[in-house]
Amino acid sequence: MWGRRRRGAIPGPGGGAEELRARRREREAALRKARRQEQLVSKRLLREDEQDGAEVLLQPLPEDEVSELLRGVQRASEDRKTLLRRLRRALQDKETQQKFVRLDGSVRTLVGLFTGSLADVQMEAARCLHELSHSSDAAVAEACMPVTPYLLTYLSGHSVELMELCLYTLGNLVVESEAVRKQLLPQGIIPVLASCIQSPHEAVLEGLGYVLSQLLQAKEAPTEIIPLVLDSVLPQHMLRLVCSGLKSGTGAAVEFAWCLHYIVCSHTANAALIALGAVPALSSLLCDIASEISQSFSEGLELLTCPVLRCLGNLLAEETGCEAQIQDERLLAALFTVMQCYLQKHPFIVPEGLWLLNNLTADDPFFCFALLSLDLLPALLQLLPCSQAASVLVLTVLCNVAEKGPAYCQQLHQRAALPLLLGPLALPDPEVVGQCLELLHLLFLHCPQAAVDFVGQGGPQTLKQHQSTPELQERVQALLDMALQPPGASVFSSSPSCIVRLLLGYTTCPPGLRRNKLFTSLPCVPAPLPKGWSGSHMTASSSAGCRGCWCWVGCSQSSPWCPCHLVATTRRPQPPWCRDQAELSCKQCRRALVAVGGNTNPAGFALSFSTSFWCCSFKSKTQSSG
């Protein structure tokens, strides 16, 4: 449905081929927006292109006319096919759908004709049921429940058109009703889909991917659906179809790429996917996509690129060390090619690519070194003004590089990163400015010459603009103290108040821990505890939030030995697709914090000088090796 010509709506009296094409374009644009912004819970509608000039019924039929249509269909007559076609057009209206399902025996009649022996009548009855499945009323979807076993049965038939119609009808019913999903699972929908996935027909595979993607977005998917999928042959075939999408058609590849994304976001199957070779396979696919779009811009490939980027980024957030499987500079070059090619026409790809780059550079220095050795830093810095989300992520990646130590900071300084930071630093956005402050802190700490040059370029004047911003003023003053201290002076030779300001200012997670899960397939629900944490470490108010993306990290004041009590709430980089803010509160530090003296507190946590002022290394799905 994505990669091939879609069947359009019935034209009006003055309609024609051009009107049909316009409607197709509008529908495809709406579905692409759903892919990108609405988590794709939109329904699909298959309609025949009819050039007979038949008028689309835009007004609901009176109930007596609906009853008359039903009686005509129920009577055995030669014009039953024509009556079913009229009924199908009438069912395009929501009110008519509701009136129809309230009539006694209405759905039962359609099911009987759908399971009959007359092929033409069967197809028209199937189209009527498909129109009902497209209703946004859950009661209409549940009225269609008697047809689900027959829809599954006909998936093993020989008619590609009927199989496609059955698949999209199933997918639409799955979207609307949990009752339908609970009925389909014991009826064996997963084994049926597993047998269909080896079909040679692109239309069938695309429809199958649609059904599966709707199932995997259900709230009960992690516990009830994904385990059944993992026990079948579906995962390896999904990966095969995604990676062969450039050769055999992108329609099915797009659908199954989103299926993989929803599975990854469930946190239940990543080890299995990594064992199947998902990381190197998707990395190779990204390189192929980059090669394809660099030679000739292919419209529609962005729909495949987006879920591939998300899958890779999420799999890299695992603790399995899968970075070693993709230590290839070509992946980095491909990622920048993709972002640059889509920057103008599809700018939403840029934050997706930057989030993957963030996860690549978070722990392993390989990609940080490759970023510098391939001279990709100018291309990265060019993305700073793209958008607020892109600015934050670019700065986060630079923090990941700077966190690797003095050699990396010197490279950043020598490549003129500092002058380009003055622009974002002057913005009124606290999030962008806060990320600039983190990067400047690392540069000043590891490369004292950067602080000298910062002063010479008028940086302190720009910093002082934010001294009145409550969430930034302590960090701004701490940086000013570092930048303006006498040459050769130690960072810790300042007054105790300066050290307190540093403790207050730099309490977000270190860049090496910034690899986050993306989670957009389900609504925001209470967040699970990160690995390595127990319920005793969490406050009672910390359970709400966006499951999996961990945008916010908070600190509790209830523990006397928790250095995090110096700050109330600190913000992590927020992925642009996150729709909520998750808060966690710690009662026990997980990482040493800079303090005076290098003593050990009674709780047994060493507090010593370090090269960074990070507090409370929040353990998300990935643990830092530090």
PDB file of C-alpha atoms in Angstrom, residues 221-489:
ATOM      1  CA  ALA A 221       1.345  -6.611  23.062  1.00  0.00           C
ATOM      2  CA  PRO A 222       4.437  -6.980  25.329  1.00  0.00           C
ATOM      3  CA  THR A 223       2.815  -9.689  27.433  1.00  0.00           C
ATOM      4  CA  GLU A 224       0.311 -11.403  25.149  1.00  0.00           C
ATOM      5  CA  ILE A 225       1.271 -10.866  21.508  1.00  0.00           C
ATOM      6  CA  ILE A 226       5.039 -10.437  21.199  1.00  0.00           C
ATOM      7  CA  PRO A 227       5.834 -13.770  22.962  1.00  0.00           C
ATOM      8  CA  LEU A 228       3.667 -15.540  20.367  1.00  0.00           C
ATOM      9  CA  VAL A 229       5.437 -13.675  17.565  1.00  0.00           C
ATOM     10  CA  LEU A 230       8.851 -14.682  18.929  1.00  0.00           C
ATOM     11  CA  ASP A 231       7.818 -18.330  19.065  1.00  0.00           C
ATOM     12  CA  SER A 232       6.982 -18.236  15.353  1.00  0.00           C
ATOM     13  CA  VAL A 233       9.043 -17.776  12.206  1.00  0.00           C
ATOM     14  CA  LEU A 234       7.875 -14.171  11.868  1.00  0.00           C
ATOM     15  CA  PRO A 235      10.966 -12.340  13.252  1.00  0.00           C
ATOM     16  CA  GLN A 236      13.504 -13.787  10.812  1.00  0.00           C
ATOM     17  CA  HIS A 237      11.162 -13.279   7.857  1.00  0.00           C
ATOM     18  CA  MET A 238      10.396  -9.705   8.946  1.00  0.00           C
ATOM     19  CA  LEU A 239      14.102  -8.928   9.076  1.00  0.00           C
ATOM     20  CA  ARG A 240      14.606 -10.550   5.665  1.00  0.00           C
ATOM     21  CA  LEU A 241      11.793  -8.534   4.084  1.00  0.00           C
ATOM     22  CA  VAL A 242      12.988  -5.266   5.601  1.00  0.00           C
ATOM     23  CA  CYS A 243      16.541  -5.745   4.374  1.00  0.00           C
ATOM     24  CA  SER A 244      15.436  -6.765   0.869  1.00  0.00           C
ATOM     25  CA  GLY A 245      13.079  -3.813   0.542  1.00  0.00           C
ATOM     26  CA  LEU A 246      15.238  -1.885  -1.921  1.00  0.00           C
ATOM     27  CA  LYS A 247      15.210  -4.838  -4.312  1.00  0.00           C
ATOM     28  CA  SER A 248      11.717  -6.298  -3.974  1.00  0.00           C
ATOM     29  CA  GLY A 249       9.609  -3.231  -3.158  1.00  0.00           C
ATOM     30  CA  THR A 250       9.461  -0.873  -0.227  1.00  0.00           C
ATOM     31  CA  GLY A 251       5.786  -1.336   0.674  1.00  0.00           C
ATOM     32  CA  ALA A 252       6.187  -4.490   2.737  1.00  0.00           C
ATOM     33  CA  ALA A 253       9.610  -3.383   3.978  1.00  0.00           C
ATOM     34  CA  VAL A 254       8.113  -0.223   5.495  1.00  0.00           C
ATOM     35  CA  GLU A 255       5.387  -2.173   7.276  1.00  0.00           C
ATOM     36  CA  PHE A 256       7.754  -4.750   8.735  1.00  0.00           C
ATOM     37  CA  ALA A 257      10.339  -2.138   9.708  1.00  0.00           C
ATOM     38  CA  TRP A 258       7.710  -0.528  11.923  1.00  0.00           C
ATOM     39  CA  CYS A 259       6.827  -3.984  13.267  1.00  0.00           C
ATOM     40  CA  LEU A 260      10.464  -4.456  14.287  1.00  0.00           C
ATOM     41  CA  HIS A 261      10.449  -1.015  15.891  1.00  0.00           C
ATOM     42  CA  TYR A 262       7.392  -1.852  18.008  1.00  0.00           C
ATOM     43  CA  ILE A 263       8.981  -5.133  19.104  1.00  0.00           C
ATOM     44  CA  VAL A 264      12.222  -3.389  20.061  1.00  0.00           C
ATOM     45  CA  CYS A 265      10.311  -0.792  22.070  1.00  0.00           C
ATOM     46  CA  SER A 266       8.650  -3.502  24.147  1.00  0.00           C
ATOM     47  CA  HIS A 267      12.000  -4.376  25.829  1.00  0.00           C
ATOM     48  CA  THR A 268      11.090  -8.065  25.593  1.00  0.00           C
ATOM     49  CA  ALA A 269      12.808  -9.355  22.470  1.00  0.00           C
ATOM     50  CA  ASN A 270      15.919  -7.331  21.760  1.00  0.00           C
ATOM     51  CA  ALA A 271      18.346 -10.100  22.671  1.00  0.00           C
ATOM     52  CA  ALA A 272      16.563 -12.396  20.223  1.00  0.00           C
ATOM     53  CA  LEU A 273      16.686  -9.781  17.455  1.00  0.00           C
ATOM     54  CA  ILE A 274      20.369  -9.099  18.094  1.00  0.00           C
ATOM     55  CA  ALA A 275      21.032 -12.846  17.959  1.00  0.00           C
ATOM     56  CA  LEU A 276      19.337 -12.909  14.539  1.00  0.00           C
ATOM     57  CA  GLY A 277      21.876 -10.344  13.322  1.00  0.00           C
ATOM     58  CA  ALA A 278      19.477  -7.407  13.259  1.00  0.00           C
ATOM     59  CA  VAL A 279      22.130  -4.790  14.062  1.00  0.00           C
ATOM     60  CA  PRO A 280      24.580  -5.511  11.200  1.00  0.00           C
ATOM     61  CA  ALA A 281      21.697  -6.241   8.819  1.00  0.00           C
ATOM     62  CA  LEU A 282      19.967  -2.916   9.501  1.00  0.00           C
ATOM     63  CA  SER A 283      23.307  -1.097   9.386  1.00  0.00           C
ATOM     64  CA  SER A 284      23.979  -2.550   5.955  1.00  0.00           C
ATOM     65  CA  LEU A 285      20.483  -1.539   4.856  1.00  0.00           C
ATOM     66  CA  LEU A 286      21.100   2.034   6.011  1.00  0.00           C
ATOM     67  CA  CYS A 287      24.278   2.110   3.918  1.00  0.00           C
ATOM     68  CA  ASP A 288      22.294   0.862   0.907  1.00  0.00           C
ATOM     69  CA  ILE A 289      19.631   3.534   1.465  1.00  0.00           C
ATOM     70  CA  ALA A 290      22.321   6.212   1.613  1.00  0.00           C
ATOM     71  CA  SER A 291      23.830   4.955  -1.637  1.00  0.00           C
ATOM     72  CA  GLU A 292      20.412   4.898  -3.296  1.00  0.00           C
ATOM     73  CA  ILE A 293      19.340   8.411  -2.335  1.00  0.00           C
ATOM     74  CA  SER A 294      22.759   9.922  -3.044  1.00  0.00           C
ATOM     75  CA  GLN A 295      22.607   8.728  -6.658  1.00  0.00           C
ATOM     76  CA  SER A 296      18.991   9.643  -7.365  1.00  0.00           C
ATOM     77  CA  PHE A 297      16.476  10.957  -4.846  1.00  0.00           C
ATOM     78  CA  SER A 298      13.824   8.260  -4.371  1.00  0.00           C
ATOM     79  CA  GLU A 299      10.522   9.538  -3.000  1.00  0.00           C
ATOM     80  CA  GLY A 300       9.123   7.203  -0.372  1.00  0.00           C
ATOM     81  CA  LEU A 301      12.410   5.858   0.969  1.00  0.00           C
ATOM     82  CA  GLU A 302      12.105   8.214   3.952  1.00  0.00           C
ATOM     83  CA  LEU A 303       9.247   5.995   5.144  1.00  0.00           C
ATOM     84  CA  LEU A 304      11.683   3.093   5.392  1.00  0.00           C
ATOM     85  CA  THR A 305      14.564   5.181   6.704  1.00  0.00           C
ATOM     86  CA  CYS A 306      12.708   6.432   9.773  1.00  0.00           C
ATOM     87  CA  PRO A 307      11.923   3.047  11.426  1.00  0.00           C
ATOM     88  CA  VAL A 308      15.352   1.677  10.461  1.00  0.00           C
ATOM     89  CA  LEU A 309      17.026   4.565  12.303  1.00  0.00           C
ATOM     90  CA  ARG A 310      14.833   4.012  15.340  1.00  0.00           C
ATOM     91  CA  CYS A 311      15.440   0.263  15.424  1.00  0.00           C
ATOM     92  CA  LEU A 312      19.197   0.738  15.268  1.00  0.00           C
ATOM     93  CA  GLY A 313      19.168   3.452  17.916  1.00  0.00           C
ATOM     94  CA  ASN A 314      17.110   1.344  20.283  1.00  0.00           C
ATOM     95  CA  LEU A 315      19.121  -1.823  19.781  1.00  0.00           C
ATOM     96  CA  LEU A 316      22.289   0.129  20.524  1.00  0.00           C
ATOM     97  CA  ALA A 317      20.771   1.038  23.889  1.00  0.00           C
ATOM     98  CA  GLU A 318      21.050  -2.597  24.949  1.00  0.00           C
ATOM     99  CA  GLU A 319      23.789  -3.926  27.203  1.00  0.00           C
ATOM    100  CA  THR A 320      24.852  -6.700  24.882  1.00  0.00           C
ATOM    101  CA  GLY A 321      27.842  -4.904  23.398  1.00  0.00           C
ATOM    102  CA  CYS A 322      26.353  -4.964  19.912  1.00  0.00           C
ATOM    103  CA  GLU A 323      28.419  -1.866  19.015  1.00  0.00           C
ATOM    104  CA  ALA A 324      31.258  -4.254  18.209  1.00  0.00           C
ATOM    105  CA  GLN A 325      29.111  -5.727  15.415  1.00  0.00           C
ATOM    106  CA  ILE A 326      28.958  -2.418  13.546  1.00  0.00           C
ATOM    107  CA  GLN A 327      32.324  -0.750  14.108  1.00  0.00           C
ATOM    108  CA  ASP A 328      32.438   0.406  10.526  1.00  0.00           C
ATOM    109  CA  GLU A 329      33.090   3.986   9.446  1.00  0.00           C
ATOM    110  CA  ARG A 330      30.791   3.483   6.468  1.00  0.00           C
ATOM    111  CA  LEU A 331      27.796   3.491   8.811  1.00  0.00           C
ATOM    112  CA  LEU A 332      28.738   6.951  10.040  1.00  0.00           C
ATOM    113  CA  ALA A 333      29.235   8.229   6.493  1.00  0.00           C
ATOM    114  CA  ALA A 334      25.888   6.733   5.458  1.00  0.00           C
ATOM    115  CA  LEU A 335      24.124   8.350   8.401  1.00  0.00           C
ATOM    116  CA  PHE A 336      25.383  11.803   7.440  1.00  0.00           C
ATOM    117  CA  THR A 337      24.486  11.207   3.795  1.00  0.00           C
ATOM    118  CA  VAL A 338      20.925  10.353   4.807  1.00  0.00           C
ATOM    119  CA  MET A 339      20.569  13.429   7.013  1.00  0.00           C
ATOM    120  CA  GLN A 340      21.972  15.774   4.371  1.00  0.00           C
ATOM    121  CA  CYS A 341      19.839  14.340   1.553  1.00  0.00           C
ATOM    122  CA  TYR A 342      16.626  14.595   3.559  1.00  0.00           C
ATOM    123  CA  LEU A 343      17.410  17.910   5.248  1.00  0.00           C
ATOM    124  CA  GLN A 344      15.326  20.016   2.857  1.00  0.00           C
ATOM    125  CA  LYS A 345      12.444  17.764   1.791  1.00  0.00           C
ATOM    126  CA  HIS A 346      12.011  15.599   4.885  1.00  0.00           C
ATOM    127  CA  PRO A 347      13.612  17.410   7.831  1.00  0.00           C
ATOM    128  CA  PHE A 348      11.949  15.088  10.366  1.00  0.00           C
ATOM    129  CA  ILE A 349      14.621  12.518   9.473  1.00  0.00           C
ATOM    130  CA  VAL A 350      17.383  14.728  10.914  1.00  0.00           C
ATOM    131  CA  PRO A 351      16.434  14.343  14.630  1.00  0.00           C
ATOM    132  CA  GLU A 352      15.975  10.606  14.041  1.00  0.00           C
ATOM    133  CA  GLY A 353      19.483  10.359  12.598  1.00  0.00           C
ATOM    134  CA  LEU A 354      20.976  12.496  15.352  1.00  0.00           C
ATOM    135  CA  TRP A 355      19.433  10.275  18.005  1.00  0.00           C
ATOM    136  CA  LEU A 356      21.123   7.255  16.428  1.00  0.00           C
ATOM    137  CA  LEU A 357      24.391   9.205  16.254  1.00  0.00           C
ATOM    138  CA  ASN A 358      23.968  10.049  19.929  1.00  0.00           C
ATOM    139  CA  ASN A 359      23.690   6.364  20.804  1.00  0.00           C
ATOM    140  CA  LEU A 360      26.644   5.459  18.595  1.00  0.00           C
ATOM    141  CA  THR A 361      28.915   7.973  20.328  1.00  0.00           C
ATOM    142  CA  ALA A 362      27.635   7.459  23.873  1.00  0.00           C
ATOM    143  CA  ASP A 363      30.102   4.873  25.193  1.00  0.00           C
ATOM    144  CA  ASP A 364      32.423   3.499  22.552  1.00  0.00           C
ATOM    145  CA  PRO A 365      35.099   5.985  21.392  1.00  0.00           C
ATOM    146  CA  PHE A 366      35.268   4.310  17.967  1.00  0.00           C
ATOM    147  CA  PHE A 367      32.566   6.467  16.415  1.00  0.00           C
ATOM    148  CA  CYS A 368      33.774   9.584  18.234  1.00  0.00           C
ATOM    149  CA  PHE A 369      37.181   9.055  16.642  1.00  0.00           C
ATOM    150  CA  ALA A 370      35.580   8.292  13.272  1.00  0.00           C
ATOM    151  CA  LEU A 371      33.518  11.470  13.473  1.00  0.00           C
ATOM    152  CA  LEU A 372      36.735  13.478  13.717  1.00  0.00           C
ATOM    153  CA  SER A 373      38.912  11.397  11.394  1.00  0.00           C
ATOM    154  CA  LEU A 374      36.336  11.467   8.583  1.00  0.00           C
ATOM    155  CA  ASP A 375      36.069  15.240   9.004  1.00  0.00           C
ATOM    156  CA  LEU A 376      32.323  15.022   9.634  1.00  0.00           C
ATOM    157  CA  LEU A 377      32.371  17.644  12.365  1.00  0.00           C
ATOM    158  CA  PRO A 378      31.572  20.529   9.939  1.00  0.00           C
ATOM    159  CA  ALA A 379      28.570  18.597   8.622  1.00  0.00           C
ATOM    160  CA  LEU A 380      27.404  17.992  12.186  1.00  0.00           C
ATOM    161  CA  LEU A 381      27.788  21.638  13.159  1.00  0.00           C
ATOM    162  CA  GLN A 382      25.797  22.684  10.084  1.00  0.00           C
ATOM    163  CA  LEU A 383      22.776  20.924  11.615  1.00  0.00           C
ATOM    164  CA  LEU A 384      22.831  23.164  14.697  1.00  0.00           C
ATOM    165  CA  PRO A 385      20.357  25.753  13.351  1.00  0.00           C
ATOM    166  CA  CYS A 386      17.944  23.221  11.809  1.00  0.00           C
ATOM    167  CA  SER A 387      15.507  23.079  14.719  1.00  0.00           C
ATOM    168  CA  GLN A 388      15.392  23.174  18.485  1.00  0.00           C
ATOM    169  CA  ALA A 389      15.385  19.373  18.703  1.00  0.00           C
ATOM    170  CA  ALA A 390      18.291  19.094  16.267  1.00  0.00           C
ATOM    171  CA  SER A 391      20.286  21.714  18.175  1.00  0.00           C
ATOM    172  CA  VAL A 392      19.931  19.844  21.460  1.00  0.00           C
ATOM    173  CA  LEU A 393      20.917  16.536  19.887  1.00  0.00           C
ATOM    174  CA  VAL A 394      23.917  17.991  18.024  1.00  0.00           C
ATOM    175  CA  LEU A 395      25.167  19.495  21.273  1.00  0.00           C
ATOM    176  CA  THR A 396      24.579  16.190  23.060  1.00  0.00           C
ATOM    177  CA  VAL A 397      26.680  14.342  20.477  1.00  0.00           C
ATOM    178  CA  LEU A 398      29.434  16.921  20.919  1.00  0.00           C
ATOM    179  CA  CYS A 399      29.229  16.342  24.680  1.00  0.00           C
ATOM    180  CA  ASN A 400      29.650  12.622  24.053  1.00  0.00           C
ATOM    181  CA  VAL A 401      32.803  13.356  22.051  1.00  0.00           C
ATOM    182  CA  ALA A 402      34.193  15.846  24.581  1.00  0.00           C
ATOM    183  CA  GLU A 403      33.550  13.455  27.448  1.00  0.00           C
ATOM    184  CA  LYS A 404      36.122  11.053  25.974  1.00  0.00           C
ATOM    185  CA  GLY A 405      38.940  13.235  27.288  1.00  0.00           C
ATOM    186  CA  PRO A 406      41.522  15.950  26.566  1.00  0.00           C
ATOM    187  CA  ALA A 407      42.558  14.699  23.115  1.00  0.00           C
ATOM    188  CA  TYR A 408      38.993  14.852  21.848  1.00  0.00           C
ATOM    189  CA  CYS A 409      38.365  18.266  23.407  1.00  0.00           C
ATOM    190  CA  GLN A 410      41.519  19.614  21.794  1.00  0.00           C
ATOM    191  CA  GLN A 411      40.330  18.320  18.424  1.00  0.00           C
ATOM    192  CA  LEU A 412      36.967  20.012  18.897  1.00  0.00           C
ATOM    193  CA  HIS A 413      38.688  23.245  19.828  1.00  0.00           C
ATOM    194  CA  GLN A 414      41.134  23.091  16.920  1.00  0.00           C
ATOM    195  CA  ARG A 415      38.276  22.520  14.476  1.00  0.00           C
ATOM    196  CA  ALA A 416      36.599  25.804  15.441  1.00  0.00           C
ATOM    197  CA  ALA A 417      33.707  24.316  17.386  1.00  0.00           C
ATOM    198  CA  LEU A 418      33.897  27.089  19.974  1.00  0.00           C
ATOM    199  CA  PRO A 419      32.872  30.056  17.759  1.00  0.00           C
ATOM    200  CA  LEU A 420      29.847  28.133  16.502  1.00  0.00           C
ATOM    201  CA  LEU A 421      28.638  27.624  20.075  1.00  0.00           C
ATOM    202  CA  LEU A 422      28.221  31.350  20.618  1.00  0.00           C
ATOM    203  CA  GLY A 423      25.146  31.393  18.365  1.00  0.00           C
ATOM    204  CA  PRO A 424      23.157  28.718  20.249  1.00  0.00           C
ATOM    205  CA  LEU A 425      24.441  30.139  23.523  1.00  0.00           C
ATOM    206  CA  ALA A 426      22.691  33.434  22.749  1.00  0.00           C
ATOM    207  CA  LEU A 427      19.314  31.787  22.135  1.00  0.00           C
ATOM    208  CA  PRO A 428      16.479  32.237  24.652  1.00  0.00           C
ATOM    209  CA  ASP A 429      15.858  28.466  24.782  1.00  0.00           C
ATOM    210  CA  PRO A 430      16.952  27.118  28.216  1.00  0.00           C
ATOM    211  CA  GLU A 431      17.330  23.566  26.915  1.00  0.00           C
ATOM    212  CA  VAL A 432      19.685  24.516  24.091  1.00  0.00           C
ATOM    213  CA  VAL A 433      21.632  26.875  26.336  1.00  0.00           C
ATOM    214  CA  GLY A 434      21.865  24.233  29.057  1.00  0.00           C
ATOM    215  CA  GLN A 435      23.365  21.771  26.621  1.00  0.00           C
ATOM    216  CA  CYS A 436      25.832  24.447  25.478  1.00  0.00           C
ATOM    217  CA  LEU A 437      26.859  24.949  29.095  1.00  0.00           C
ATOM    218  CA  GLU A 438      27.557  21.238  29.501  1.00  0.00           C
ATOM    219  CA  LEU A 439      29.735  21.213  26.398  1.00  0.00           C
ATOM    220  CA  LEU A 440      31.608  24.360  27.422  1.00  0.00           C
ATOM    221  CA  HIS A 441      32.238  22.886  30.855  1.00  0.00           C
ATOM    222  CA  LEU A 442      33.878  19.811  29.330  1.00  0.00           C
ATOM    223  CA  LEU A 443      35.940  21.913  26.928  1.00  0.00           C
ATOM    224  CA  PHE A 444      37.174  24.227  29.688  1.00  0.00           C
ATOM    225  CA  LEU A 445      37.971  21.255  31.914  1.00  0.00           C
ATOM    226  CA  HIS A 446      39.976  19.260  29.356  1.00  0.00           C
ATOM    227  CA  CYS A 447      41.313  22.096  27.204  1.00  0.00           C
ATOM    228  CA  PRO A 448      42.183  25.232  29.234  1.00  0.00           C
ATOM    229  CA  GLN A 449      43.034  27.115  26.043  1.00  0.00           C
ATOM    230  CA  ALA A 450      39.353  26.868  25.094  1.00  0.00           C
ATOM    231  CA  ALA A 451      38.455  28.936  28.154  1.00  0.00           C
ATOM    232  CA  VAL A 452      41.031  31.572  27.203  1.00  0.00           C
ATOM    233  CA  ASP A 453      39.737  31.778  23.632  1.00  0.00           C
ATOM    234  CA  PHE A 454      36.152  31.852  24.876  1.00  0.00           C
ATOM    235  CA  VAL A 455      36.927  34.982  26.867  1.00  0.00           C
ATOM    236  CA  GLY A 456      38.722  36.528  23.895  1.00  0.00           C
ATOM    237  CA  GLN A 457      35.691  35.944  21.660  1.00  0.00           C
ATOM    238  CA  GLY A 458      33.312  37.731  24.015  1.00  0.00           C
ATOM    239  CA  GLY A 459      31.787  34.574  25.431  1.00  0.00           C
ATOM    240  CA  PRO A 460      31.345  35.872  29.004  1.00  0.00           C
ATOM    241  CA  GLN A 461      29.100  38.681  27.743  1.00  0.00           C
ATOM    242  CA  THR A 462      26.871  36.111  26.051  1.00  0.00           C
ATOM    243  CA  LEU A 463      26.835  33.984  29.195  1.00  0.00           C
ATOM    244  CA  LYS A 464      25.760  36.891  31.359  1.00  0.00           C
ATOM    245  CA  GLN A 465      22.543  37.182  29.363  1.00  0.00           C
ATOM    246  CA  HIS A 466      21.323  34.057  31.167  1.00  0.00           C
ATOM    247  CA  GLN A 467      22.229  35.030  34.719  1.00  0.00           C
ATOM    248  CA  SER A 468      18.604  35.925  35.372  1.00  0.00           C
ATOM    249  CA  THR A 469      17.266  32.571  34.143  1.00  0.00           C
ATOM    250  CA  PRO A 470      16.521  30.560  37.319  1.00  0.00           C
ATOM    251  CA  GLU A 471      17.380  27.119  35.945  1.00  0.00           C
ATOM    252  CA  LEU A 472      20.633  28.347  34.381  1.00  0.00           C
ATOM    253  CA  GLN A 473      22.021  31.020  36.688  1.00  0.00           C
ATOM    254  CA  GLU A 474      24.066  28.706  38.951  1.00  0.00           C
ATOM    255  CA  ARG A 475      25.629  26.922  36.005  1.00  0.00           C
ATOM    256  CA  VAL A 476      26.317  30.191  34.195  1.00  0.00           C
ATOM    257  CA  GLN A 477      28.109  31.619  37.222  1.00  0.00           C
ATOM    258  CA  ALA A 478      30.135  28.431  37.636  1.00  0.00           C
ATOM    259  CA  LEU A 479      31.290  28.619  34.020  1.00  0.00           C
ATOM    260  CA  LEU A 480      32.130  32.298  34.351  1.00  0.00           C
ATOM    261  CA  ASP A 481      34.276  31.482  37.383  1.00  0.00           C
ATOM    262  CA  MET A 482      36.076  28.773  35.387  1.00  0.00           C
ATOM    263  CA  ALA A 483      36.589  30.972  32.320  1.00  0.00           C
ATOM    264  CA  LEU A 484      37.747  34.063  34.194  1.00  0.00           C
ATOM    265  CA  GLN A 485      40.070  32.398  36.707  1.00  0.00           C
ATOM    266  CA  PRO A 486      43.803  33.250  36.389  1.00  0.00           C
ATOM    267  CA  PRO A 487      45.757  31.139  33.874  1.00  0.00           C
ATOM    268  CA  GLY A 488      47.168  27.991  35.442  1.00  0.00           C
ATOM    269  CA  ALA A 489      44.806  28.099  38.413  1.00  0.00           C
TER     270      ALA A 489
END
